[in-house]
Each structure stands twice: as structure tokens, then as C-alpha cells.
Tab-separated table of C-alpha atoms in Angstrom:
chain	number	residue	atom	x	y	z
A	21	VAL	CA	6.732	-0.913	1.984
A	22	LYS	CA	9.098	-2.217	4.988
A	23	SER	CA	9.815	-5.727	3.511
A	24	LYS	CA	10.069	-7.630	0.095
A	25	MET	CA	6.514	-8.214	-1.429
A	26	PRO	CA	5.136	-11.606	-1.615
A	27	TYR	CA	5.151	-13.559	-4.958
A	28	GLY	CA	2.486	-11.724	-7.332
A	29	VAL	CA	2.021	-8.411	-5.372
A	30	THR	CA	3.695	-5.156	-6.302
A	31	ALA	CA	3.970	-1.622	-4.752
A	32	HIS	CA	4.522	1.431	-6.404
A	33	THR	CA	4.973	4.852	-5.122
A	34	ARG	CA	4.154	8.459	-6.632
A	35	GLU	CA	4.594	11.773	-5.009
A	36	ASP	CA	3.568	15.324	-4.911
A	37	GLU	CA	4.455	18.117	-2.855
A	38	GLU	CA	2.823	17.400	0.493
A	39	ASN	CA	2.151	13.419	0.066
A	40	VAL	CA	3.531	10.073	-0.624
A	41	TYR	CA	1.054	7.789	-2.615
A	42	LEU	CA	1.592	3.837	-2.220
A	43	PHE	CA	-0.383	1.661	-4.593
A	44	VAL	CA	-0.308	-1.899	-3.727
A	45	GLU	CA	-1.722	-4.659	-6.065
A	46	ASN	CA	-2.102	-8.353	-5.545
A	47	TYR	CA	-2.085	-10.305	-8.590
A	48	ASN	CA	-3.083	-13.612	-6.769
A	49	ARG	CA	-6.232	-15.321	-6.355
A	50	GLU	CA	-5.293	-15.831	-2.490
A	51	ALA	CA	-4.881	-13.166	0.009
A	52	LYS	CA	-1.384	-12.002	1.001
A	53	ASP	CA	0.077	-10.041	3.858
A	54	VAL	CA	2.120	-7.108	3.467
A	55	GLU	CA	4.522	-5.159	5.998
A	56	LEU	CA	3.862	-1.528	5.716
A	57	GLY	CA	6.995	0.603	6.819
A	58	HIS	CA	4.730	3.604	7.794
A	59	THR	CA	1.110	4.770	8.860
A	60	TYR	CA	-1.085	5.402	5.617
A	61	LYS	CA	-4.383	6.489	5.096
A	62	ASN	CA	-6.561	4.135	2.941
A	63	GLU	CA	-7.808	6.526	0.273
A	64	LEU	CA	-10.857	4.226	-0.559
A	65	THR	CA	-11.937	3.665	3.021
A	66	GLY	CA	-10.473	6.292	5.112
A	67	GLU	CA	-9.017	4.052	7.600
A	68	GLU	CA	-5.478	4.218	9.115
A	69	VAL	CA	-3.504	1.271	8.367
A	70	CYS	CA	-0.053	0.346	9.500
A	71	GLY	CA	2.008	-2.894	10.276
A	72	LYS	CA	1.052	-5.985	8.737
A	73	LYS	CA	-1.828	-5.589	6.266
A	74	LYS	CA	-3.835	-8.357	4.642
A	75	ILE	CA	-4.487	-7.606	0.805
A	76	ASP	CA	-7.291	-9.768	-0.690
A	77	GLY	CA	-6.891	-11.739	-3.886
A	78	TYR	CA	-6.925	-9.468	-7.035
A	79	GLN	CA	-7.290	-6.211	-4.979
A	80	THR	CA	-5.400	-3.046	-4.993
A	81	LEU	CA	-4.908	-0.560	-2.202
A	82	ILE	CA	-4.304	3.065	-2.671
A	83	LEU	CA	-2.623	4.581	0.283
A	84	SER	CA	-1.281	7.854	1.234
A	85	ARG	CA	0.782	9.717	3.703
A	86	ARG	CA	1.998	13.243	4.439
A	87	LYS	CA	5.941	13.879	3.643
A	88	HIS	CA	7.817	14.638	6.475
A	89	ASN	CA	9.437	18.077	6.034
């Protein structure tokens, strides 16, 4: 994630040999915008996401990207 998270939004990463997984969780009732530092695949929808992404209230995003070797 490229910038500081809005209040009530957290981001955590996990990695394996090939991928970085980003879990973004919004604990607020209202939607918030987060700035992504890379292009990711939304693991739930299959869509490619990058730049500013709106995360709905109480939503979790599960994103992944390939590691650069």
C-alpha cells in the first residue's frame, strides 16, 4: 500500500515463493479510499486493480501480485 491507511482501515501482507497477498479491511460503516502502490488481482472477483480503490464499509479486499525476481 502506497500511503497511510484511513482511520479504521488496516492492511496486512503475506507472501509465498511467488506471490504477495494484501488483505485490506475496512472496519468503518462508511466506504473509504485506499491508494495501492502496485497493480493487484482481486482474488474474489478476478479484476485487476491499481491506484485509488474504494473499499466499502465492513468490506475486506484480498489482493495478490506476482513477486519480481
